[in-house]
Amino acid sequence: MGRSAGTAHVFRAGRVLAGESVHEGGGLLVAGGVIQRVLASPGAVRRSERAADGHTDLGDAVIVPGLVNAHAHLELSALRGRLPRGADFARWVRDLV
């Protein structure tokens, strides 16, 4: 978003979904392009805004931070030489699974 790497910025919204929790009037504290903290209440947002370099009010939006790395890599090194190579990646994956 064009922010310098060392600045702290607060994003405030009507709701923040973090895990299984919904935080009404919450926000996020972001520094260096990384989420530092989920702000679970309007009071936490106000306190963070006072200390931050800037803030953005997103209004009645819902922030859904990407706090979970939801992908996986297949660990196949133990199967080297045990699986046939396929000409087509999708077919190879189907055969593997």
JSON list of C-alpha atoms in Angstrom, two decimals:
[
{"chain": "A", "resi": 1, "resn": "MET", "atom": "CA", "xyz": [0.00, 0.00, 0.00]},
{"chain": "A", "resi": 2, "resn": "GLY", "atom": "CA", "xyz": [2.96, 2.28, -0.39]},
{"chain": "A", "resi": 3, "resn": "ARG", "atom": "CA", "xyz": [3.83, 2.42, 3.29]},
{"chain": "A", "resi": 4, "resn": "SER", "atom": "CA", "xyz": [7.48, 2.42, 4.30]},
{"chain": "A", "resi": 5, "resn": "ALA", "atom": "CA", "xyz": [8.79, -0.74, 5.93]},
{"chain": "A", "resi": 6, "resn": "GLY", "atom": "CA", "xyz": [9.30, 0.72, 9.41]},
{"chain": "A", "resi": 7, "resn": "THR", "atom": "CA", "xyz": [5.97, 2.46, 9.92]},
{"chain": "A", "resi": 8, "resn": "ALA", "atom": "CA", "xyz": [3.09, 1.14, 12.02]},
{"chain": "A", "resi": 9, "resn": "HIS", "atom": "CA", "xyz": [-0.40, 1.50, 10.62]},
{"chain": "A", "resi": 10, "resn": "VAL", "atom": "CA", "xyz": [-3.79, 0.65, 12.12]},
{"chain": "A", "resi": 11, "resn": "PHE", "atom": "CA", "xyz": [-6.66, -0.61, 9.98]},
{"chain": "A", "resi": 12, "resn": "ARG", "atom": "CA", "xyz": [-10.05, -0.27, 11.72]},
{"chain": "A", "resi": 13, "resn": "ALA", "atom": "CA", "xyz": [-13.27, -1.95, 10.55]},
{"chain": "A", "resi": 14, "resn": "GLY", "atom": "CA", "xyz": [-16.75, -2.88, 11.70]},
{"chain": "A", "resi": 15, "resn": "ARG", "atom": "CA", "xyz": [-15.62, -6.46, 12.31]},
{"chain": "A", "resi": 16, "resn": "VAL", "atom": "CA", "xyz": [-12.41, -8.48, 12.34]},
{"chain": "A", "resi": 17, "resn": "LEU", "atom": "CA", "xyz": [-12.62, -12.24, 11.87]},
{"chain": "A", "resi": 18, "resn": "ALA", "atom": "CA", "xyz": [-9.61, -13.89, 13.49]},
{"chain": "A", "resi": 19, "resn": "GLY", "atom": "CA", "xyz": [-9.72, -17.65, 13.83]},
{"chain": "A", "resi": 20, "resn": "GLU", "atom": "CA", "xyz": [-13.11, -18.47, 15.29]},
{"chain": "A", "resi": 21, "resn": "SER", "atom": "CA", "xyz": [-13.53, -15.04, 16.92]},
{"chain": "A", "resi": 22, "resn": "VAL", "atom": "CA", "xyz": [-15.46, -12.05, 15.63]},
{"chain": "A", "resi": 23, "resn": "HIS", "atom": "CA", "xyz": [-14.23, -8.72, 17.04]},
{"chain": "A", "resi": 24, "resn": "GLU", "atom": "CA", "xyz": [-16.81, -5.94, 16.65]},
{"chain": "A", "resi": 25, "resn": "GLY", "atom": "CA", "xyz": [-15.15, -2.58, 16.05]},
{"chain": "A", "resi": 26, "resn": "GLY", "atom": "CA", "xyz": [-11.71, -4.17, 15.95]},
{"chain": "A", "resi": 27, "resn": "GLY", "atom": "CA", "xyz": [-8.72, -3.71, 13.73]},
{"chain": "A", "resi": 28, "resn": "LEU", "atom": "CA", "xyz": [-5.22, -4.72, 12.82]},
{"chain": "A", "resi": 29, "resn": "LEU", "atom": "CA", "xyz": [-1.85, -3.25, 13.68]},
{"chain": "A", "resi": 30, "resn": "VAL", "atom": "CA", "xyz": [0.49, -3.66, 10.70]},
{"chain": "A", "resi": 31, "resn": "ALA", "atom": "CA", "xyz": [4.20, -2.77, 10.63]},
{"chain": "A", "resi": 32, "resn": "GLY", "atom": "CA", "xyz": [6.67, -3.50, 7.89]},
{"chain": "A", "resi": 33, "resn": "GLY", "atom": "CA", "xyz": [3.92, -5.14, 5.86]},
{"chain": "A", "resi": 34, "resn": "VAL", "atom": "CA", "xyz": [3.35, -7.76, 8.57]},
{"chain": "A", "resi": 35, "resn": "ILE", "atom": "CA", "xyz": [0.34, -8.11, 10.87]},
{"chain": "A", "resi": 36, "resn": "GLN", "atom": "CA", "xyz": [1.68, -7.44, 14.35]},
{"chain": "A", "resi": 37, "resn": "ARG", "atom": "CA", "xyz": [-1.53, -7.72, 16.33]},
{"chain": "A", "resi": 38, "resn": "VAL", "atom": "CA", "xyz": [-5.27, -8.24, 16.02]},
{"chain": "A", "resi": 39, "resn": "LEU", "atom": "CA", "xyz": [-6.99, -5.42, 17.89]},
{"chain": "A", "resi": 40, "resn": "ALA", "atom": "CA", "xyz": [-9.99, -7.04, 19.52]},
{"chain": "A", "resi": 41, "resn": "SER", "atom": "CA", "xyz": [-11.90, -3.98, 20.75]},
{"chain": "A", "resi": 42, "resn": "PRO", "atom": "CA", "xyz": [-12.57, -0.34, 19.89]},
{"chain": "A", "resi": 43, "resn": "GLY", "atom": "CA", "xyz": [-10.45, 0.65, 22.92]},
{"chain": "A", "resi": 44, "resn": "ALA", "atom": "CA", "xyz": [-7.49, -1.37, 21.65]},
{"chain": "A", "resi": 45, "resn": "VAL", "atom": "CA", "xyz": [-7.91, 0.27, 18.25]},
{"chain": "A", "resi": 46, "resn": "ARG", "atom": "CA", "xyz": [-7.92, 3.79, 19.79]},
{"chain": "A", "resi": 47, "resn": "ARG", "atom": "CA", "xyz": [-4.82, 3.08, 21.91]},
{"chain": "A", "resi": 48, "resn": "SER", "atom": "CA", "xyz": [-2.96, 1.68, 18.90]},
{"chain": "A", "resi": 49, "resn": "GLU", "atom": "CA", "xyz": [-4.00, 4.59, 16.68]},
{"chain": "A", "resi": 50, "resn": "ARG", "atom": "CA", "xyz": [-2.43, 7.05, 19.15]},
{"chain": "A", "resi": 51, "resn": "ALA", "atom": "CA", "xyz": [0.93, 5.24, 18.91]},
{"chain": "A", "resi": 52, "resn": "ALA", "atom": "CA", "xyz": [0.82, 4.39, 15.18]},
{"chain": "A", "resi": 53, "resn": "ASP", "atom": "CA", "xyz": [2.20, 6.44, 12.30]},
{"chain": "A", "resi": 54, "resn": "GLY", "atom": "CA", "xyz": [-1.18, 6.37, 10.58]},
{"chain": "A", "resi": 55, "resn": "HIS", "atom": "CA", "xyz": [-4.60, 4.77, 10.49]},
{"chain": "A", "resi": 56, "resn": "THR", "atom": "CA", "xyz": [-7.31, 3.87, 8.01]},
{"chain": "A", "resi": 57, "resn": "ASP", "atom": "CA", "xyz": [-10.99, 3.51, 8.88]},
{"chain": "A", "resi": 58, "resn": "LEU", "atom": "CA", "xyz": [-12.51, 0.92, 6.56]},
{"chain": "A", "resi": 59, "resn": "GLY", "atom": "CA", "xyz": [-16.03, 1.61, 7.82]},
{"chain": "A", "resi": 60, "resn": "ASP", "atom": "CA", "xyz": [-18.49, -1.26, 7.99]},
{"chain": "A", "resi": 61, "resn": "ALA", "atom": "CA", "xyz": [-16.07, -3.64, 6.26]},
{"chain": "A", "resi": 62, "resn": "VAL", "atom": "CA", "xyz": [-14.97, -7.04, 7.55]},
{"chain": "A", "resi": 63, "resn": "ILE", "atom": "CA", "xyz": [-11.23, -7.66, 7.85]},
{"chain": "A", "resi": 64, "resn": "VAL", "atom": "CA", "xyz": [-10.23, -11.30, 7.44]},
{"chain": "A", "resi": 65, "resn": "PRO", "atom": "CA", "xyz": [-6.49, -11.37, 8.05]},
{"chain": "A", "resi": 66, "resn": "GLY", "atom": "CA", "xyz": [-4.42, -14.14, 6.52]},
{"chain": "A", "resi": 67, "resn": "LEU", "atom": "CA", "xyz": [-3.04, -15.45, 9.77]},
{"chain": "A", "resi": 68, "resn": "VAL", "atom": "CA", "xyz": [-2.93, -19.08, 8.71]},
{"chain": "A", "resi": 69, "resn": "ASN", "atom": "CA", "xyz": [-0.68, -20.54, 6.07]},
{"chain": "A", "resi": 70, "resn": "ALA", "atom": "CA", "xyz": [-3.31, -22.82, 4.56]},
{"chain": "A", "resi": 71, "resn": "HIS", "atom": "CA", "xyz": [-1.22, -24.69, 2.05]},
{"chain": "A", "resi": 72, "resn": "ALA", "atom": "CA", "xyz": [1.01, -27.73, 2.27]},
{"chain": "A", "resi": 73, "resn": "HIS", "atom": "CA", "xyz": [3.89, -29.20, 0.34]},
{"chain": "A", "resi": 74, "resn": "LEU", "atom": "CA", "xyz": [3.93, -32.92, -0.32]},
{"chain": "A", "resi": 75, "resn": "GLU", "atom": "CA", "xyz": [6.97, -34.50, 1.30]},
{"chain": "A", "resi": 76, "resn": "LEU", "atom": "CA", "xyz": [7.99, -37.07, -1.26]},
{"chain": "A", "resi": 77, "resn": "SER", "atom": "CA", "xyz": [11.73, -37.54, -0.73]},
{"chain": "A", "resi": 78, "resn": "ALA", "atom": "CA", "xyz": [11.14, -40.84, 1.13]},
{"chain": "A", "resi": 79, "resn": "LEU", "atom": "CA", "xyz": [9.29, -42.14, -1.93]},
{"chain": "A", "resi": 80, "resn": "ARG", "atom": "CA", "xyz": [12.09, -41.41, -4.42]},
{"chain": "A", "resi": 81, "resn": "GLY", "atom": "CA", "xyz": [12.24, -44.27, -6.91]},
{"chain": "A", "resi": 82, "resn": "ARG", "atom": "CA", "xyz": [9.06, -45.89, -5.60]},
{"chain": "A", "resi": 83, "resn": "LEU", "atom": "CA", "xyz": [6.56, -43.85, -7.61]},
{"chain": "A", "resi": 84, "resn": "PRO", "atom": "CA", "xyz": [6.29, -44.00, -11.39]},
{"chain": "A", "resi": 85, "resn": "ARG", "atom": "CA", "xyz": [6.90, -40.77, -13.23]},
{"chain": "A", "resi": 86, "resn": "GLY", "atom": "CA", "xyz": [3.92, -39.59, -15.22]},
{"chain": "A", "resi": 87, "resn": "ALA", "atom": "CA", "xyz": [3.86, -37.47, -18.33]},
{"chain": "A", "resi": 88, "resn": "ASP", "atom": "CA", "xyz": [1.09, -35.35, -16.86]},
{"chain": "A", "resi": 89, "resn": "PHE", "atom": "CA", "xyz": [1.37, -33.68, -13.44]},
{"chain": "A", "resi": 90, "resn": "ALA", "atom": "CA", "xyz": [-2.37, -33.83, -12.66]},
{"chain": "A", "resi": 91, "resn": "ARG", "atom": "CA", "xyz": [-2.49, -37.56, -13.45]},
{"chain": "A", "resi": 92, "resn": "TRP", "atom": "CA", "xyz": [0.62, -38.15, -11.34]},
{"chain": "A", "resi": 93, "resn": "VAL", "atom": "CA", "xyz": [-1.01, -36.41, -8.35]},
{"chain": "A", "resi": 94, "resn": "ARG", "atom": "CA", "xyz": [-4.23, -38.44, -8.81]},
{"chain": "A", "resi": 95, "resn": "ASP", "atom": "CA", "xyz": [-2.21, -41.65, -8.91]},
{"chain": "A", "resi": 96, "resn": "LEU", "atom": "CA", "xyz": [-0.29, -40.58, -5.83]},
{"chain": "A", "resi": 97, "resn": "VAL", "atom": "CA", "xyz": [-3.39, -39.80, -3.81]}
]
